[in-house]
Every structure is written in structure tokens, then in C-alpha cells.
PDB file of C-alpha atoms in Angstrom:
ATOM      1  CA  UNK A   1     -32.438  -5.998-102.267  1.00 55.00           C
ATOM      2  CA  UNK A   2     -29.906  -7.887-100.190  1.00 65.00           C
ATOM      3  CA  UNK A   3     -30.299  -7.621 -96.419  1.00 90.00           C
ATOM      4  CA  UNK A   4     -26.554  -8.177 -96.062  1.00 95.00           C
ATOM      5  CA  UNK A   5     -23.523  -9.117 -98.114  1.00 97.00           C
ATOM      6  CA  UNK A   6     -20.368 -10.964 -97.137  1.00 98.00           C
ATOM      7  CA  UNK A   7     -16.809 -10.315 -98.281  1.00 98.00           C
ATOM      8  CA  UNK A   8     -14.188 -13.005 -97.616  1.00 98.00           C
ATOM      9  CA  UNK A   9     -10.493 -12.108 -97.976  1.00 97.00           C
ATOM     10  CA  UNK A  10      -7.757 -14.744 -98.192  1.00 96.00           C
ATOM     11  CA  UNK A  11      -4.070 -14.566 -97.280  1.00 94.00           C
ATOM     12  CA  UNK A  12      -0.743 -14.836 -99.069  1.00 94.00           C
ATOM     13  CA  UNK A  13      -0.160 -17.821-101.390  1.00 89.00           C
ATOM     14  CA  UNK A  14      -3.842 -18.714-101.097  1.00 82.00           C
ATOM     15  CA  UNK A  15      -5.699 -19.599-104.257  1.00 71.00           C
ATOM     16  CA  UNK A  16      -8.981 -20.297-102.472  1.00 65.00           C
ATOM     17  CA  UNK A  17      -8.432 -24.038-101.935  1.00 71.00           C
ATOM     18  CA  UNK A  18     -11.631 -26.034-101.658  1.00 82.00           C
ATOM     19  CA  UNK A  19     -10.626 -27.602 -98.344  1.00 85.00           C
ATOM     20  CA  UNK A  20     -10.034 -24.235 -96.595  1.00 92.00           C
ATOM     21  CA  UNK A  21     -12.629 -22.979 -94.113  1.00 95.00           C
ATOM     22  CA  UNK A  22     -13.075 -19.786 -96.143  1.00 95.00           C
ATOM     23  CA  UNK A  23     -14.087 -21.733 -99.254  1.00 95.00           C
ATOM     24  CA  UNK A  24     -16.452 -23.832 -97.165  1.00 95.00           C
ATOM     25  CA  UNK A  25     -17.894 -20.682 -95.579  1.00 97.00           C
ATOM     26  CA  UNK A  26     -18.535 -19.046 -98.967  1.00 97.00           C
ATOM     27  CA  UNK A  27     -20.291 -22.163-100.277  1.00 96.00           C
ATOM     28  CA  UNK A  28     -22.338 -22.591 -97.089  1.00 97.00           C
ATOM     29  CA  UNK A  29     -23.489 -18.958 -97.042  1.00 97.00           C
ATOM     30  CA  UNK A  30     -24.433 -19.100-100.727  1.00 97.00           C
ATOM     31  CA  UNK A  31     -26.416 -22.287-100.103  1.00 97.00           C
ATOM     32  CA  UNK A  32     -28.482 -20.262 -97.594  1.00 96.00           C
ATOM     33  CA  UNK A  33     -29.233 -17.609-100.221  1.00 96.00           C
ATOM     34  CA  UNK A  34     -26.672 -15.076 -98.959  1.00 96.00           C
ATOM     35  CA  UNK A  35     -24.773 -12.722-101.276  1.00 97.00           C
ATOM     36  CA  UNK A  36     -21.050 -13.561-100.991  1.00 98.00           C
ATOM     37  CA  UNK A  37     -17.978 -11.986-102.577  1.00 97.00           C
ATOM     38  CA  UNK A  38     -14.871 -14.171-102.349  1.00 96.00           C
ATOM     39  CA  UNK A  39     -12.352 -12.679-104.789  1.00 96.00           C
ATOM     40  CA  UNK A  40      -9.022 -14.103-105.827  1.00 94.00           C
ATOM     41  CA  UNK A  41      -6.767 -11.214-104.877  1.00 96.00           C
ATOM     42  CA  UNK A  42      -4.024 -10.272-107.364  1.00 96.00           C
ATOM     43  CA  UNK A  43      -0.669 -12.040-107.377  1.00 94.00           C
ATOM     44  CA  UNK A  44      -1.108 -14.029-104.133  1.00 92.00           C
ATOM     45  CA  UNK A  45       2.565 -15.121-104.108  1.00 93.00           C
ATOM     46  CA  UNK A  46       3.975 -11.570-104.284  1.00 94.00           C
ATOM     47  CA  UNK A  47       1.073  -9.403-103.122  1.00 96.00           C
ATOM     48  CA  UNK A  48       1.030  -5.630-103.243  1.00 96.00           C
ATOM     49  CA  UNK A  49      -0.924  -3.589-100.687  1.00 95.00           C
ATOM     50  CA  UNK A  50      -2.016  -1.153-103.418  1.00 95.00           C
ATOM     51  CA  UNK A  51      -3.274  -3.923-105.734  1.00 97.00           C
ATOM     52  CA  UNK A  52      -5.034  -5.776-102.931  1.00 97.00           C
ATOM     53  CA  UNK A  53      -6.741  -2.700-101.508  1.00 95.00           C
ATOM     54  CA  UNK A  54      -7.831  -1.632-105.001  1.00 96.00           C
ATOM     55  CA  UNK A  55      -9.378  -5.076-105.559  1.00 97.00           C
ATOM     56  CA  UNK A  56     -11.088  -4.968-102.165  1.00 96.00           C
ATOM     57  CA  UNK A  57     -12.477  -1.479-102.857  1.00 95.00           C
ATOM     58  CA  UNK A  58     -14.023  -2.802-106.074  1.00 96.00           C
ATOM     59  CA  UNK A  59     -15.744  -5.581-104.100  1.00 96.00           C
ATOM     60  CA  UNK A  60     -16.960  -3.130-101.451  1.00 94.00           C
ATOM     61  CA  UNK A  61     -18.563  -1.057-104.193  1.00 93.00           C
ATOM     62  CA  UNK A  62     -20.833  -3.985-105.048  1.00 94.00           C
ATOM     63  CA  UNK A  63     -21.907  -4.795-101.485  1.00 96.00           C
ATOM     64  CA  UNK A  64     -25.458  -3.972-100.357  1.00 94.00           C
ATOM     65  CA  UNK A  65     -27.141  -3.926 -96.968  1.00 95.00           C
ATOM     66  CA  UNK A  66     -25.112  -4.899 -93.913  1.00 96.00           C
ATOM     67  CA  UNK A  67     -21.477  -5.376 -94.954  1.00 97.00           C
ATOM     68  CA  UNK A  68     -19.882  -8.344 -93.180  1.00 98.00           C
ATOM     69  CA  UNK A  69     -16.164  -8.898 -93.810  1.00 98.00           C
ATOM     70  CA  UNK A  70     -14.185 -12.035 -92.909  1.00 98.00           C
ATOM     71  CA  UNK A  71     -10.380 -11.860 -93.303  1.00 98.00           C
ATOM     72  CA  UNK A  72      -7.719 -14.503 -92.815  1.00 97.00           C
ATOM     73  CA  UNK A  73      -3.979 -13.958 -92.363  1.00 97.00           C
ATOM     74  CA  UNK A  74      -2.623 -11.337 -94.782  1.00 97.00           C
ATOM     75  CA  UNK A  75      -6.195 -10.442 -95.742  1.00 97.00           C
ATOM     76  CA  UNK A  76      -6.413  -8.886 -92.257  1.00 97.00           C
ATOM     77  CA  UNK A  77      -3.486  -6.583 -93.004  1.00 97.00           C
ATOM     78  CA  UNK A  78      -4.933  -5.682 -96.393  1.00 96.00           C
ATOM     79  CA  UNK A  79      -8.068  -4.595 -94.522  1.00 97.00           C
ATOM     80  CA  UNK A  80      -6.004  -2.420 -92.140  1.00 96.00           C
ATOM     81  CA  UNK A  81      -4.310  -0.710 -95.091  1.00 95.00           C
ATOM     82  CA  UNK A  82      -7.645  -0.188 -96.821  1.00 95.00           C
ATOM     83  CA  UNK A  83      -9.143   1.388 -93.684  1.00 94.00           C
ATOM     84  CA  UNK A  84      -6.090   3.643 -93.260  1.00 92.00           C
ATOM     85  CA  UNK A  85      -6.489   5.048 -96.757  1.00 88.00           C
ATOM     86  CA  UNK A  86     -10.249   5.482 -96.625  1.00 85.00           C
ATOM     87  CA  UNK A  87     -11.796   8.736 -95.369  1.00 79.00           C
ATOM     88  CA  UNK A  88     -15.211   8.803 -93.774  1.00 79.00           C
ATOM     89  CA  UNK A  89     -17.026   6.021 -92.017  1.00 79.00           C
ATOM     90  CA  UNK A  90     -15.840   2.476 -91.437  1.00 88.00           C
ATOM     91  CA  UNK A  91     -15.751   0.289 -94.551  1.00 91.00           C
ATOM     92  CA  UNK A  92     -17.698  -2.578 -92.904  1.00 96.00           C
ATOM     93  CA  UNK A  93     -20.525  -3.054 -90.461  1.00 96.00           C
ATOM     94  CA  UNK A  94     -19.043  -6.219 -88.930  1.00 97.00           C
ATOM     95  CA  UNK A  95     -15.485  -7.526 -89.211  1.00 97.00           C
ATOM     96  CA  UNK A  96     -13.812 -10.803 -88.315  1.00 98.00           C
ATOM     97  CA  UNK A  97      -9.999 -10.879 -88.314  1.00 98.00           C
ATOM     98  CA  UNK A  98      -8.602 -14.427 -88.243  1.00 98.00           C
ATOM     99  CA  UNK A  99      -4.907 -15.088 -87.514  1.00 97.00           C
ATOM    100  CA  UNK A 100      -3.267 -11.859 -88.699  1.00 98.00           C
ATOM    101  CA  UNK A 101       0.516 -12.168 -88.987  1.00 97.00           C
ATOM    102  CA  UNK A 102       2.496 -10.707 -86.105  1.00 94.00           C
ATOM    103  CA  UNK A 103       5.406  -8.252 -86.304  1.00 93.00           C
ATOM    104  CA  UNK A 104       8.103 -10.909 -86.749  1.00 93.00           C
ATOM    105  CA  UNK A 105       6.372 -12.321 -89.854  1.00 94.00           C
ATOM    106  CA  UNK A 106       7.081  -9.168 -91.810  1.00 94.00           C
ATOM    107  CA  UNK A 107      10.701 -10.193 -92.218  1.00 93.00           C
ATOM    108  CA  UNK A 108       9.315 -12.461 -94.975  1.00 93.00           C
ATOM    109  CA  UNK A 109       9.858 -10.468 -98.184  1.00 94.00           C
ATOM    110  CA  UNK A 110       6.573 -11.567 -99.761  1.00 92.00           C
ATOM    111  CA  UNK A 111       4.505  -9.835 -97.083  1.00 94.00           C
ATOM    112  CA  UNK A 112       6.904  -7.134 -95.833  1.00 95.00           C
ATOM    113  CA  UNK A 113       5.070  -4.323 -97.705  1.00 95.00           C
ATOM    114  CA  UNK A 114       1.963  -5.037 -95.586  1.00 96.00           C
ATOM    115  CA  UNK A 115       3.739  -4.365 -92.265  1.00 94.00           C
ATOM    116  CA  UNK A 116       1.523  -2.114 -90.176  1.00 91.00           C
ATOM    117  CA  UNK A 117       4.455  -0.124 -88.755  1.00 86.00           C
ATOM    118  CA  UNK A 118       3.452   3.229 -90.283  1.00 83.00           C
ATOM    119  CA  UNK A 119      -0.263   2.765 -89.512  1.00 90.00           C
ATOM    120  CA  UNK A 120      -1.795   4.362 -86.447  1.00 92.00           C
ATOM    121  CA  UNK A 121      -3.790   1.284 -85.434  1.00 94.00           C
ATOM    122  CA  UNK A 122      -5.664   3.075 -82.655  1.00 93.00           C
ATOM    123  CA  UNK A 123      -7.095   5.619 -85.116  1.00 92.00           C
ATOM    124  CA  UNK A 124      -8.342   3.105 -87.696  1.00 93.00           C
ATOM    125  CA  UNK A 125     -12.096   2.764 -88.132  1.00 93.00           C
ATOM    126  CA  UNK A 126     -12.373  -0.847 -89.297  1.00 95.00           C
ATOM    127  CA  UNK A 127     -16.060  -1.562 -88.759  1.00 95.00           C
ATOM    128  CA  UNK A 128     -19.174  -0.066 -87.192  1.00 94.00           C
ATOM    129  CA  UNK A 129     -19.307  -2.814 -84.545  1.00 94.00           C
ATOM    130  CA  UNK A 130     -16.164  -3.662 -82.574  1.00 94.00           C
ATOM    131  CA  UNK A 131     -14.062  -6.012 -84.709  1.00 96.00           C
ATOM    132  CA  UNK A 132     -13.615  -9.601 -83.526  1.00 97.00           C
ATOM    133  CA  UNK A 133     -10.132 -11.127 -83.574  1.00 97.00           C
ATOM    134  CA  UNK A 134      -9.703 -14.898 -83.443  1.00 97.00           C
ATOM    135  CA  UNK A 135      -6.192 -16.249 -83.089  1.00 97.00           C
ATOM    136  CA  UNK A 136      -4.207 -19.007 -81.442  1.00 96.00           C
ATOM    137  CA  UNK A 137      -1.445 -19.093 -78.902  1.00 95.00           C
ATOM    138  CA  UNK A 138       0.937 -20.988 -81.194  1.00 96.00           C
ATOM    139  CA  UNK A 139       0.586 -19.345 -84.612  1.00 97.00           C
ATOM    140  CA  UNK A 140       3.967 -19.656 -86.387  1.00 96.00           C
ATOM    141  CA  UNK A 141       3.194 -16.390 -88.219  1.00 96.00           C
ATOM    142  CA  UNK A 142       2.552 -14.550 -84.946  1.00 96.00           C
ATOM    143  CA  UNK A 143       4.840 -16.061 -82.304  1.00 94.00           C
ATOM    144  CA  UNK A 144       4.562 -12.897 -80.223  1.00 93.00           C
ATOM    145  CA  UNK A 145       0.777 -13.291 -80.229  1.00 93.00           C
ATOM    146  CA  UNK A 146      -1.709 -11.671 -82.596  1.00 95.00           C
ATOM    147  CA  UNK A 147      -3.857 -10.690 -79.609  1.00 95.00           C
ATOM    148  CA  UNK A 148      -0.917  -8.788 -78.119  1.00 94.00           C
ATOM    149  CA  UNK A 149      -0.122  -7.038 -81.398  1.00 94.00           C
ATOM    150  CA  UNK A 150      -3.626  -6.069 -82.485  1.00 96.00           C
ATOM    151  CA  UNK A 151      -6.434  -6.476 -79.943  1.00 95.00           C
ATOM    152  CA  UNK A 152      -5.747  -3.452 -77.760  1.00 94.00           C
ATOM    153  CA  UNK A 153      -4.854  -0.917 -80.463  1.00 94.00           C
ATOM    154  CA  UNK A 154      -7.749  -1.986 -82.709  1.00 95.00           C
ATOM    155  CA  UNK A 155     -10.331  -2.334 -79.927  1.00 94.00           C
ATOM    156  CA  UNK A 156     -11.038  -5.954 -80.843  1.00 95.00           C
ATOM    157  CA  UNK A 157     -13.050  -8.515 -78.979  1.00 94.00           C
ATOM    158  CA  UNK A 158     -10.773 -11.580 -78.841  1.00 96.00           C
ATOM    159  CA  UNK A 159     -11.313 -15.326 -79.043  1.00 96.00           C
ATOM    160  CA  UNK A 160      -8.022 -17.090 -78.257  1.00 96.00           C
ATOM    161  CA  UNK A 161      -7.914 -20.721 -79.418  1.00 96.00           C
ATOM    162  CA  UNK A 162      -5.123 -22.686 -77.686  1.00 95.00           C
ATOM    163  CA  UNK A 163      -3.011 -24.873 -79.971  1.00 94.00           C
ATOM    164  CA  UNK A 164      -4.861 -23.885 -83.166  1.00 95.00           C
ATOM    165  CA  UNK A 165      -1.808 -22.862 -85.208  1.00 95.00           C
ATOM    166  CA  UNK A 166      -2.517 -20.494 -88.102  1.00 96.00           C
ATOM    167  CA  UNK A 167      -6.186 -21.553 -88.307  1.00 95.00           C
ATOM    168  CA  UNK A 168      -5.613 -22.957 -91.774  1.00 93.00           C
ATOM    169  CA  UNK A 169      -6.134 -26.267 -93.573  1.00 91.00           C
ATOM    170  CA  UNK A 170      -2.923 -27.743 -92.146  1.00 91.00           C
ATOM    171  CA  UNK A 171      -4.321 -27.058 -88.673  1.00 93.00           C
ATOM    172  CA  UNK A 172      -7.588 -28.866 -89.420  1.00 89.00           C
ATOM    173  CA  UNK A 173      -9.662 -25.835 -90.390  1.00 91.00           C
ATOM    174  CA  UNK A 174     -11.913 -26.903 -93.225  1.00 90.00           C
ATOM    175  CA  UNK A 175     -15.582 -26.506 -92.266  1.00 92.00           C
ATOM    176  CA  UNK A 176     -15.706 -24.295 -89.161  1.00 95.00           C
ATOM    177  CA  UNK A 177     -19.191 -24.128 -87.604  1.00 94.00           C
ATOM    178  CA  UNK A 178     -18.583 -21.277 -85.172  1.00 94.00           C
ATOM    179  CA  UNK A 179     -17.484 -18.962 -88.016  1.00 96.00           C
ATOM    180  CA  UNK A 180     -20.718 -19.813 -89.801  1.00 96.00           C
ATOM    181  CA  UNK A 181     -22.701 -18.925 -86.680  1.00 95.00           C
ATOM    182  CA  UNK A 182     -20.799 -15.654 -86.202  1.00 96.00           C
ATOM    183  CA  UNK A 183     -21.551 -14.677 -89.789  1.00 96.00           C
ATOM    184  CA  UNK A 184     -25.257 -15.070 -89.197  1.00 94.00           C
ATOM    185  CA  UNK A 185     -25.602 -13.469 -85.758  1.00 90.00           C
ATOM    186  CA  UNK A 186     -22.453 -11.380 -85.183  1.00 85.00           C
ATOM    187  CA  UNK A 187     -22.332 -12.202 -81.488  1.00 83.00           C
ATOM    188  CA  UNK A 188     -21.240 -15.824 -81.424  1.00 82.00           C
ATOM    189  CA  UNK A 189     -17.846 -16.457 -79.826  1.00 88.00           C
ATOM    190  CA  UNK A 190     -15.489 -18.417 -82.030  1.00 86.00           C
ATOM    191  CA  UNK A 191     -14.281 -21.789 -80.844  1.00 90.00           C
ATOM    192  CA  UNK A 192     -12.152 -24.608 -82.241  1.00 88.00           C
ATOM    193  CA  UNK A 193     -15.275 -26.553 -83.170  1.00 83.00           C
ATOM    194  CA  UNK A 194     -13.971 -27.874 -86.458  1.00 66.00           C
ATOM    195  CA  UNK A 195     -14.834 -31.390 -87.607  1.00 57.00           C
ATOM    196  CA  UNK A 196     -11.919 -33.820 -87.240  1.00 47.00           C
TER     197      UNK A 196
END
């Protein structure tokens, strides 16, 4: 019986590259004997909220013990849509939202269907513990600030990383030790402690 299971959700155009911090995180957790689900979500170049939430629901059905979910970019919005369409309790015990796209990003056709405009963010039950949001102050996909767009309505604890971009490979985020620590203890604040 697993004490906990992890679910890692990628963003748009992401095919789980080996140099991304999410790939590193999945491998590191598995090397510690943890149960990890890291699915390739359908059609990452032209994603559909319905297809992504259906795939995520299938993964959730296999999770046992404490359910820890780590989302990056569009994966964060997929999680919001999943929570909006799910009656009952929150779909996760702990949740980390990393660099969700801000309102201006939804002018991009590929992700426009994920826009949270019709969602009542304040009513969403995303996780049993308060969700943690980690974002930067210069994310090109959230120029208005992800913290401004999501932290208050979602009741998130926030770690703001100055100058960290979209917290992706291009920004130097391969192995990311503070995400590893958060996964294990749930209380660790996230920092820009990536290897250079």
C-alpha cells in the first residue's frame, strides 16, 4: 500500500523533455521508491480541456494514499477545469501550481479553450491543504502576474521568484531541489535554487 502518490502535469507543447525539472522530479521521486504518475497528456500542441481533464481523471483513479499533484503552466489550468467539474471533496491532498499562464496568454489560440473566465475561482476546491503557487515576476506567459491573477481567488500560499521567467528549461529549471523538498514535506518554501 502506497503511503502517497504523486501526479505531475505538464504544459502545452511539452513532451516531457528529459532536461525539464518535471522529468527530473519524476525520476528523483521514483529513485526514492515513490509512486509517480507523469502522463503525456493528449495532443500537447492543440490541447483540449475535455481530453486533458479526462486523462487526469484516469490518473487520479489509480492514485493511493496522500495525493500530491504538481502542475506546470497549462497543467495548472487543466487542474482548475478538473476541479470545477468535479463534485465532492478536493481532488488532491496537496497541490503545487507552477507558473500558470495569466489572462493575456489566452489570446494564443492553442490554449484559449483553457481560459478560466467562466470558472468561479473562489469556489474551487483544489486540494485539502491550501495550494501553493510558485511564479516569477517576469513570466512572458503571465505579464500581469500569476500571483495577481490566481493567489487571492484560489487561496494560495505564494512563492514569488524574481527574474525566473516561465520556470522552464530555457530559464535554467532542470533539477530543482526546493520542489523535491516540497514534495516530501509539503511545507518547504520554493526558491530559485536550481543548479547552474
